[in-house]
PDB file of C-alpha atoms in Angstrom:
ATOM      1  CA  UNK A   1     -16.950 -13.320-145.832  1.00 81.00           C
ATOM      2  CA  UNK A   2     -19.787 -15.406-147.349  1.00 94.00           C
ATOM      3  CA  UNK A   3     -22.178 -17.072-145.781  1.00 97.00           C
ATOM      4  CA  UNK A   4     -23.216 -21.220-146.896  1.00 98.00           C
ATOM      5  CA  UNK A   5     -26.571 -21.021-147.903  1.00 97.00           C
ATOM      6  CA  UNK A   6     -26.927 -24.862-146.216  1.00 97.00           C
ATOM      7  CA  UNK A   7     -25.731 -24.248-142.781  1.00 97.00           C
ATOM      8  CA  UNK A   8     -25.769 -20.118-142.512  1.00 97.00           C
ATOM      9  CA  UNK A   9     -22.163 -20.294-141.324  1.00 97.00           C
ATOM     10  CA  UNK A  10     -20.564 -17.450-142.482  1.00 97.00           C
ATOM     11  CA  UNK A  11     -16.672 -18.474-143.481  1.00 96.00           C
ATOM     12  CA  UNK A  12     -13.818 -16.523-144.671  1.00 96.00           C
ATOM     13  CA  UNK A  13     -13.265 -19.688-147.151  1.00 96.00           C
ATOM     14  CA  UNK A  14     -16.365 -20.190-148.149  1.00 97.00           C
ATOM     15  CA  UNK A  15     -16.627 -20.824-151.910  1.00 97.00           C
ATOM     16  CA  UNK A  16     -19.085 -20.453-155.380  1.00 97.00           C
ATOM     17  CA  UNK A  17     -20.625 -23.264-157.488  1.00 97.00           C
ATOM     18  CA  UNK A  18     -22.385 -22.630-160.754  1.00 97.00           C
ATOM     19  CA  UNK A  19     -24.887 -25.039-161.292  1.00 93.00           C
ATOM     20  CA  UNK A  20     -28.126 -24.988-163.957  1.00 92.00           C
ATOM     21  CA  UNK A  21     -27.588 -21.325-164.111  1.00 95.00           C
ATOM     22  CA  UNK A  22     -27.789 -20.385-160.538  1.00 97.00           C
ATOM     23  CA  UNK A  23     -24.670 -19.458-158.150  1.00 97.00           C
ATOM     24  CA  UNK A  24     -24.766 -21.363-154.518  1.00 98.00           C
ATOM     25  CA  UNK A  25     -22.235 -20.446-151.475  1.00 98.00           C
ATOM     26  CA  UNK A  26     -21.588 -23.125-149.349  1.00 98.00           C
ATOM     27  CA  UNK A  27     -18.419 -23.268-146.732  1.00 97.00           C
ATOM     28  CA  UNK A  28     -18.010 -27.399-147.094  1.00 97.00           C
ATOM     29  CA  UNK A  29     -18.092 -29.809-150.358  1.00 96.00           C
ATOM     30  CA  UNK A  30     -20.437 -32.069-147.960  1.00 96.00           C
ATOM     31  CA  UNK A  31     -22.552 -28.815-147.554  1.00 97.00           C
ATOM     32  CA  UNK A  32     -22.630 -28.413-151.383  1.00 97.00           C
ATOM     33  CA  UNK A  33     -23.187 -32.201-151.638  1.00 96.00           C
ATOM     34  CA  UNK A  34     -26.209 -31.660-149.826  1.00 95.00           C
ATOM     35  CA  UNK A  35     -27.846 -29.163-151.617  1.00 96.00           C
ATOM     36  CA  UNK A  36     -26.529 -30.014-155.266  1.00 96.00           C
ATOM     37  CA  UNK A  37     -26.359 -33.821-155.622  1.00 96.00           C
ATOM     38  CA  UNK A  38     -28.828 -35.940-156.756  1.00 95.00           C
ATOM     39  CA  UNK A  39     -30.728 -38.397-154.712  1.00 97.00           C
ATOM     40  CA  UNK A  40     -30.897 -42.639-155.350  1.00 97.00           C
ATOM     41  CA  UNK A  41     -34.891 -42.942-155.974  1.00 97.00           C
ATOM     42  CA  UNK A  42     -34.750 -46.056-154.634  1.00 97.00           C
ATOM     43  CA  UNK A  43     -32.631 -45.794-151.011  1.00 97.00           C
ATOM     44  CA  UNK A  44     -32.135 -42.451-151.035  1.00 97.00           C
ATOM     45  CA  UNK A  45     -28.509 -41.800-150.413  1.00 95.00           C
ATOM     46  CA  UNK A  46     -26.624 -39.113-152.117  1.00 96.00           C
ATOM     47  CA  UNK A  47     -25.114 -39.824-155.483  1.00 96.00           C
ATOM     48  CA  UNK A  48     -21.384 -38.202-155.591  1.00 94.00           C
ATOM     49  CA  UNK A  49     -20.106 -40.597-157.928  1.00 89.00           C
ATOM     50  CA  UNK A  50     -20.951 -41.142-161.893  1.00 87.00           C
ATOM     51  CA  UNK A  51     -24.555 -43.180-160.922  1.00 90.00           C
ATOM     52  CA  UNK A  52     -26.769 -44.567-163.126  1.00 93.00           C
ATOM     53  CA  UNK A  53     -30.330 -42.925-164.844  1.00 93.00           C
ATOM     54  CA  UNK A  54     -33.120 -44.612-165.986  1.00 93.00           C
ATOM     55  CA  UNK A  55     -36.743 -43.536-167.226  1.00 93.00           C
ATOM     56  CA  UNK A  56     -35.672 -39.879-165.446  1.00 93.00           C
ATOM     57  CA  UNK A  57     -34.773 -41.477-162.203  1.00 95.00           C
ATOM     58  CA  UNK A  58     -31.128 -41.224-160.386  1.00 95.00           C
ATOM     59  CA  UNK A  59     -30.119 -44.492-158.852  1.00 96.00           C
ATOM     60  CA  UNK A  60     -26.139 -44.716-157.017  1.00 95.00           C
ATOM     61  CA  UNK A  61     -25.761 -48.244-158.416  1.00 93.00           C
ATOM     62  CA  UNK A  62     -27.046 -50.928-160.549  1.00 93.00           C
ATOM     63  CA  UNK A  63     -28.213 -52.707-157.736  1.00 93.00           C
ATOM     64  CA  UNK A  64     -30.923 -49.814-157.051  1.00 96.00           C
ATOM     65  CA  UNK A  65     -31.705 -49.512-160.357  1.00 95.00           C
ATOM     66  CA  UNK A  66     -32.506 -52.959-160.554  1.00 94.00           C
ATOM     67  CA  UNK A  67     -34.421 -53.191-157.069  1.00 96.00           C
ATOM     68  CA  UNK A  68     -36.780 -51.003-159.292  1.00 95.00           C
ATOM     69  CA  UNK A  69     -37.263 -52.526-162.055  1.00 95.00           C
ATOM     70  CA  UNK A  70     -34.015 -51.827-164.904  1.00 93.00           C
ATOM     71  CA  UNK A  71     -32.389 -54.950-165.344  1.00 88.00           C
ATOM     72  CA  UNK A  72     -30.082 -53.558-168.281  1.00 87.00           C
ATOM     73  CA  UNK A  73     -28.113 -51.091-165.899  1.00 82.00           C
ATOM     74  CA  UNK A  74     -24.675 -52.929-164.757  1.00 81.00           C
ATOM     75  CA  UNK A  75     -22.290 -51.600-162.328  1.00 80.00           C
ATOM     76  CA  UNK A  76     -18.413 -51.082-164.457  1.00 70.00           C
ATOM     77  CA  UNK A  77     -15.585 -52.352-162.499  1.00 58.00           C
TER      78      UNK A  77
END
């Protein structure tokens, strides 16, 4: 068994992710979410979806980005 390097659980299904060059175990996606996915810079929620960059910063949604500041990012629908 491996054990999630998030939560220390150690599962008989727990599973790898190569990311940047480094391997992670976790035993959940929301585990691995929680390590691996970026953060919104301006409310801070995870971003699991595409998202939107700007000037180095990670924003969920165009709404975000523009709160600080990028007016050019638009949500697709």
């Amino acid at each position: 068994m491996a054990v999630c390097e998030v939560c220390g659980n150690d599962y008989e299904m727990a599973f790898e992710v190569r990311a940047a060059g480094a391997a992670h175990t976790f035993d959940s996606f929301e585990c691995a979410a929680h390590k691996l996915a970026p953060v919104c810079d301006n409310c801070g929620c995870r971003i699991l979806g595409h998202g939107h960059q700007a000037d180095g910063k990670f924003f969920c949604c165009a709404h975000c980005a523009r709160a600080q500041g990028h007016t050019s990012l638009a949500d697709n629908a």
